Coordinates of N, CA and C in Angstrom, one line a residue:
M1311 N 1.0 -1.3 -0.1 CA 0.1 -0.1 -0.1 C 0.9 1.3 0.0
R1312 N 0.7 2.1 -0.7 CA 1.3 3.5 -1.1 C 1.0 4.5 -0.3
C1313 N 1.9 4.9 0.6 CA 1.5 6.1 1.9 C 0.7 7.1 0.6
P1314 N -0.3 7.8 1.4 CA -1.0 8.6 0.7 C -0.7 10.2 0.7
R1315 N 0.6 10.1 1.6 CA 1.1 11.5 2.0 C 2.0 11.8 1.4
G1316 N 2.9 11.0 0.8 CA 4.1 11.2 -0.1 C 5.5 11.5 0.7
S1317 N 6.5 11.6 0.5 CA 7.7 12.0 1.2 C 8.3 12.9 0.3
V1318 N 9.2 13.7 1.4 CA 10.4 14.6 0.7 C 11.6 14.5 1.5
G1319 N 12.5 14.9 0.4 CA 14.0 14.4 1.1 C 15.0 15.6 0.5
A1320 N 16.0 15.7 1.2 CA 16.9 16.9 0.8 C 18.4 16.4 0.7
I1321 N 19.0 17.0 -0.4 CA 20.5 16.7 -0.5 C 20.9 18.3 -0.2
L1322 N 22.0 18.4 1.0 CA 22.7 19.7 0.9 C 24.2 19.1 1.1
R1323 N 24.8 19.9 -0.2 CA 26.4 19.4 -0.1 C 27.3 21.0 0.4
R1324 N 28.3 20.6 1.1 CA 29.2 21.3 1.2 C 30.7 21.2 1.1
G1325 N 31.1 21.4 -0.1 CA 32.2 21.1 -0.7 C 32.2 19.7 -1.3
G1326 N 32.8 18.7 -0.9 CA 32.2 17.4 -1.1 C 31.6 16.5 -0.4
D1327 N 30.9 17.0 0.7 CA 30.4 16.5 1.9 C 29.0 16.6 1.7
V1328 N 27.9 15.7 2.3 CA 26.7 15.5 1.9 C 26.0 15.7 3.6
L1329 N 25.1 16.5 3.6 CA 24.4 16.7 5.2 C 23.5 15.3 5.0
V1330 N 23.7 14.4 6.5 CA 23.1 13.3 6.6 C 22.7 13.1 8.1
L1331 N 21.9 12.4 8.4 CA 21.5 12.0 9.9 C 21.4 10.4 9.8
Y1332 N 21.3 9.9 11.3 CA 20.9 8.5 11.1 C 19.9 8.3 12.1
R1333 N 19.2 7.9 11.5 CA 17.6 7.5 12.1 C 17.5 6.3 13.1
K1334 N 17.0 6.6 14.2 CA 17.1 5.3 15.4 C 15.7 4.8 15.2
K1335 N 14.6 5.0 14.7 CA 13.3 4.3 14.3 C 13.1 4.1 12.9
I1336 N 12.0 3.2 12.6 CA 11.7 2.8 11.3 C 11.3 3.7 10.4
P1337 N 12.0 4.1 9.4 CA 13.1 3.2 8.7 C 14.4 3.6 9.2
K1338 N 15.5 2.6 9.9 CA 16.5 3.1 10.6 C 17.5 3.2 9.4
G1339 N 18.5 3.6 9.8 CA 19.9 4.0 8.9 C 20.0 5.3 8.6
L1340 N 21.4 5.2 7.8 CA 21.5 6.7 7.5 C 20.8 7.2 6.4
A1341 N 20.3 8.3 6.3 CA 19.6 9.1 5.3 C 19.8 10.6 5.4
G1342 N 18.9 11.2 4.2 CA 19.2 12.6 4.1 C 17.8 12.9 5.0
V1343 N 17.8 14.3 5.0 CA 16.8 14.8 5.8 C 15.7 14.4 5.0
A1344 N 14.4 14.2 5.5 CA 13.3 13.8 5.0 C 12.0 13.5 5.9
G1345 N 10.9 13.4 5.5 CA 9.5 13.5 6.1 C 8.4 13.2 5.1
H1346 N 7.1 13.1 5.9 CA 6.0 13.0 5.2 C 5.7 14.3 4.9
I1347 N 4.8 14.5 3.8 CA 4.1 15.7 3.5 C 2.8 15.7 4.0
D1348 N 2.6 17.1 4.9 CA 1.1 17.2 5.4 C 0.3 17.2 4.5
E1349 N -0.9 16.7 4.9 CA -2.2 17.1 4.2 C -2.4 18.4 3.7
G1350 N -2.3 18.7 2.5 CA -2.8 20.2 1.9 C -1.3 20.9 1.7
E1351 N -0.3 20.5 1.8 CA 1.2 20.9 1.9 C 2.0 20.5 0.6
L1352 N 2.3 21.5 -0.1 CA 3.1 21.4 -1.0 C 4.6 20.6 -1.1
P1353 N 5.0 19.7 -1.8 CA 6.3 19.0 -1.6 C 7.6 20.2 -1.2
Q1354 N 7.4 21.3 -1.9 CA 8.6 22.3 -1.4 C 8.3 22.6 -0.1
D1355 N 7.3 23.0 0.5 CA 6.8 23.5 1.6 C 7.2 22.5 2.6
A1356 N 7.0 21.1 2.3 CA 7.0 20.2 3.4 C 8.7 20.0 3.5
L1357 N 9.6 20.3 2.5 CA 10.9 19.8 2.4 C 11.3 21.2 3.6
K1358 N 10.9 22.4 3.4 CA 11.3 23.6 4.3 C 11.2 23.1 5.5
R1359 N 9.9 22.7 5.8 CA 9.8 22.3 7.1 C 10.4 21.3 7.8
E1360 N 10.7 20.3 7.0 CA 11.3 19.0 7.4 C 12.7 19.5 7.9
L1361 N 13.5 20.4 6.9 CA 14.6 21.0 6.9 C 15.0 21.5 8.5
F1362 N 13.9 22.4 8.8 CA 14.1 23.2 9.9 C 13.9 22.4 11.1
E1363 N 13.0 21.4 11.1 CA 12.4 20.7 12.3 C 13.9 19.5 12.5
E1364 N 14.4 19.1 11.5 CA 15.4 17.9 11.9 C 17.1 18.3 11.7
A1365 N 17.0 19.7 11.1 CA 18.2 20.1 11.0 C 18.6 21.7 11.5
G1366 N 17.6 22.4 11.4 CA 17.8 23.9 12.1 C 18.3 24.7 11.0
V1367 N 17.8 24.4 9.7 CA 18.3 25.4 8.9 C 17.2 26.0 7.8
T1368 N 17.0 26.6 7.1 CA 16.2 27.2 6.4 C 16.7 27.7 4.9
A1369 N 15.8 26.6 4.0 CA 16.3 26.9 2.5 C 16.1 27.9 2.0
K1370 N 17.0 28.1 1.2 CA 16.8 29.4 0.4 C 16.7 29.3 -1.1
A1371 N 17.5 28.3 -1.6 CA 17.7 28.0 -3.1 C 17.3 26.7 -3.3
M1372 N 16.5 25.6 -4.1 CA 16.4 24.4 -4.1 C 15.8 24.0 -5.5
K1373 N 16.2 22.9 -5.9 CA 15.9 22.2 -7.2 C 15.4 21.0 -6.8
L1374 N 14.3 20.5 -7.6 CA 13.9 19.1 -8.0 C 14.9 18.2 -8.7
V1375 N 15.3 17.3 -7.8 CA 16.5 16.5 -8.7 C 15.9 14.9 -8.7
F1376 N 14.9 14.7 -8.0 CA 14.5 13.3 -8.0 C 13.0 13.1 -7.7
H1377 N 12.3 12.5 -8.6 CA 11.0 12.1 -8.1 C 10.1 10.9 -8.8
E1378 N 10.1 9.9 -7.8 CA 9.6 8.8 -8.4 C 9.0 8.0 -7.0
V1379 N 8.2 7.1 -7.4 CA 7.5 5.9 -6.4 C 8.9 4.8 -6.2
I1380 N 8.8 4.8 -4.9 CA 9.9 4.0 -4.4 C 9.0 2.8 -3.7
E1381 N 8.9 1.9 -3.9 CA 8.6 0.5 -3.3 C 9.7 -0.2 -2.3
N1382 N 9.1 -1.1 -1.3 CA 9.5 -1.3 -0.4 C 10.5 -0.6 0.5
N1383 N 9.6 0.6 0.8 CA 9.9 1.5 1.5 C 9.0 1.8 2.8
P1384 N 8.9 1.1 3.9 CA 8.1 1.2 4.6 C 8.3 2.3 5.6
C1385 N 7.2 2.5 6.3 CA 7.2 3.7 7.5 C 6.2 3.2 8.7
Y1386 N 6.5 4.1 9.6 CA 5.7 4.0 11.0 C 4.4 3.8 10.6
A1387 N 3.6 4.5 9.7 CA 2.3 4.4 9.4 C 1.6 3.3 8.7
G1388 N 2.7 2.3 8.5 CA 2.2 1.0 8.0 C 2.5 1.0 6.3
S1389 N 2.6 2.0 5.8 CA 2.8 2.0 4.3 C 4.1 1.4 3.7
D1390 N 4.1 0.7 2.6 CA 5.0 0.0 2.1 C 5.7 0.4 0.8
S1391 N 5.3 1.6 0.3 CA 5.5 2.6 -0.9 C 5.6 4.0 -0.6
H1392 N 6.5 5.0 -1.5 CA 6.0 6.4 -1.3 C 6.6 6.9 -2.4
E1393 N 5.7 8.0 -2.6 CA 6.1 8.9 -3.6 C 6.7 9.5 -3.3
W1394 N 8.3 10.2 -4.0 CA 9.1 10.8 -3.2 C 9.6 12.1 -4.1
W1395 N 9.5 13.2 -3.4 CA 10.1 14.5 -4.0 C 11.5 14.8 -3.3
V1396 N 12.8 14.8 -4.0 CA 13.9 15.0 -3.5 C 14.6 16.3 -4.1
Y1397 N 15.1 17.3 -3.2 CA 15.4 18.7 -3.8 C 16.9 18.6 -3.4
E1398 N 17.6 19.1 -4.3 CA 19.1 19.6 -4.0 C 18.9 21.1 -3.5
V1399 N 19.5 21.4 -2.3 CA 19.5 22.6 -1.5 C 20.7 23.3 -2.0
S1400 N 20.7 24.3 -2.6 CA 22.2 24.9 -2.8 C 22.6 26.3 -2.2
K1401 N 21.7 26.7 -1.3 CA 21.6 27.9 -0.4 C 20.7 27.6 0.8
W1402 N 21.3 27.8 1.8 CA 20.7 27.8 3.1 C 21.0 28.9 4.2
D1403 N 20.4 29.2 5.1 CA 20.5 30.0 6.4 C 20.5 29.0 7.6
G1404 N 21.6 29.4 8.4 CA 21.8 28.4 9.6 C 22.9 27.3 9.5
E1405 N 23.5 27.0 10.5 CA 24.3 25.9 10.6 C 23.5 24.3 10.9
P1406 N 23.9 23.6 10.0 CA 22.9 22.2 10.6 C 23.4 21.8 12.1
R1407 N 22.5 21.7 12.7 CA 22.4 20.7 13.9 C 21.5 19.7 14.4
H1408 N 22.0 19.1 15.2 CA 21.3 18.0 15.6 C 20.1 18.2 16.8
R1409 N 19.0 18.4 16.3 CA 17.9 18.9 16.7 C 16.9 17.9 17.6
E1410 N 16.4 16.8 16.8 CA 15.6 15.6 17.3 C 16.1 14.6 17.5
R1411 N 16.9 14.4 18.9 CA 17.3 13.4 19.7 C 16.8 12.5 19.7
D1412 N 15.7 12.3 20.0 CA 14.8 11.1 20.0 C 14.8 10.3 18.8
Q1413 N 14.9 11.1 17.6 CA 14.6 10.4 16.4 C 16.1 10.0 15.7
H1414 N 16.9 10.9 16.0 CA 18.3 10.6 15.2 C 19.4 10.3 16.0
E1415 N 20.2 9.6 15.9 CA 21.8 9.6 16.3 C 22.4 10.6 16.3
F1416 N 22.5 11.5 14.9 CA 23.3 12.4 14.8 C 23.0 13.1 13.2
V1417 N 23.3 14.4 13.2 CA 23.0 15.1 12.3 C 24.6 15.7 11.7
R1418 N 25.0 15.4 10.7 CA 26.1 16.2 10.2 C 26.2 16.0 8.6
F1419 N 27.6 16.7 8.6 CA 28.1 16.5 7.0 C 29.1 15.3 6.9
M1420 N 28.7 14.4 6.1 CA 29.6 13.4 5.9 C 30.4 13.5 4.5
T1421 N 31.8 12.7 4.5 CA 32.3 12.7 2.9 C 31.6 11.6 2.3
L1422 N 31.7 11.5 0.8 CA 31.3 10.4 0.0 C 31.8 9.1 0.7
A1423 N 33.2 9.1 0.9 CA 33.7 7.7 1.5 C 33.1 7.3 2.9
E1424 N 32.7 8.1 3.7 CA 32.0 7.5 4.9 C 30.7 7.1 4.6
I1425 N 29.9 7.7 3.7 CA 28.7 7.5 3.2 C 28.5 5.9 2.4
R1426 N 29.6 5.9 1.7 CA 30.0 4.6 1.4 C 30.3 3.6 2.1
E1427 N 30.9 3.8 3.5 CA 30.9 2.8 4.5 C 29.6 2.4 5.1
Y1428 N 28.8 3.1 5.2 CA 27.4 2.7 5.5 C 26.7 2.0 4.7
A1429 N 27.0 2.2 3.3 CA 26.3 1.4 2.3 C 27.0 0.2 2.1
E1430 N 28.3 -0.3 2.3 CA 28.8 -1.6 2.5 C 28.3 -2.3 3.6
R1431 N 27.9 -1.7 4.6 CA 27.3 -2.2 5.8 C 26.0 -2.8 5.7
N1432 N 25.3 -2.0 5.0 CA 23.8 -2.2 4.4 C 23.1 -1.5 5.6
D1433 N 23.7 -0.2 5.9 CA 23.1 0.8 6.8 C 22.7 2.0 6.5
I1434 N 22.1 1.9 5.2 CA 21.5 3.1 4.7 C 20.1 2.8 4.2
E1435 N 19.5 3.9 5.1 CA 17.7 3.5 4.7 C 17.5 3.5 3.2
S1436 N 16.5 2.1 3.0 CA 16.4 1.5 1.7 C 16.3 2.6 0.8
A1437 N 15.2 3.7 1.0 CA 14.9 4.5 0.0 C 16.1 5.5 -0.3
W1438 N 16.8 5.6 0.4 CA 18.1 6.8 0.4 C 19.3 5.8 -0.3
V1439 N 19.3 4.5 -0.4 CA 20.1 4.0 -1.5 C 19.8 4.3 -2.9
R1440 N 18.5 4.1 -3.1 CA 17.9 4.6 -4.6 C 18.5 6.2 -5.0
I1441 N 18.0 7.1 -3.7 CA 18.3 8.4 -4.1 C 19.8 8.8 -4.1
F1442 N 20.5 8.3 -3.3 CA 22.0 8.6 -3.2 C 22.5 8.2 -4.6
T1443 N 22.2 7.1 -4.8 CA 22.5 6.6 -6.2 C 22.3 7.6 -7.3
S1444 N 21.1 7.9 -7.4 CA 20.6 8.7 -8.5 C 21.2 10.1 -8.5
A1445 N 21.8 10.3 -7.2 CA 22.4 11.8 -7.1 C 23.9 11.6 -7.4
G1446 N 24.5 10.2 -7.5 CA 25.9 10.1 -7.9 C 26.6 10.0 -6.2
I1447 N 26.0 10.2 -5.4 CA 26.8 9.9 -3.9 C 26.9 8.6 -3.9
L1448 N 26.3 7.6 -4.1 CA 26.9 6.0 -4.1 C 27.1 5.6 -5.6

C-alpha cells in the first residue's frame, strides 16, 4: 500500500560532503533529511519544514532532482511504498545541528567515502540507497 501523503528529502552539499542523519526508528539507517508531506502541503513547503525541524536550517534555493515512487519503503504508518520528491538545496540559512535527539543519532556532513562505508554495511535507509545512487553519492 502506497503512503497517501508522499515523502520529501533534501540533499545539501558543502564542498564534497553531504548532510546526513542517522535514524533511530523505522526506517532505521543513514539518510538525508526527510519526512512525510502533511495534508494540503506542497512538497517544497514540506521540505522547508522538515529541514528546519530536523536540522535547524532554512532553505533559500532548491531544485527538484528526484521524483519517483519507491517500493519496499516502509514507514511507521504501515505503508510499504512512497512517492518521493527530493530537492538539492544549494543555499540555506543556519548551521545544521542535531535537533531531534529522540529520532536521530546524529546530523552532520559526511564525506562520500564515509557514506559508502555505511552502504557497504547495508546501513543506509532503503529509499536513500536509491536516492543517493541517483544523485551520484553512491
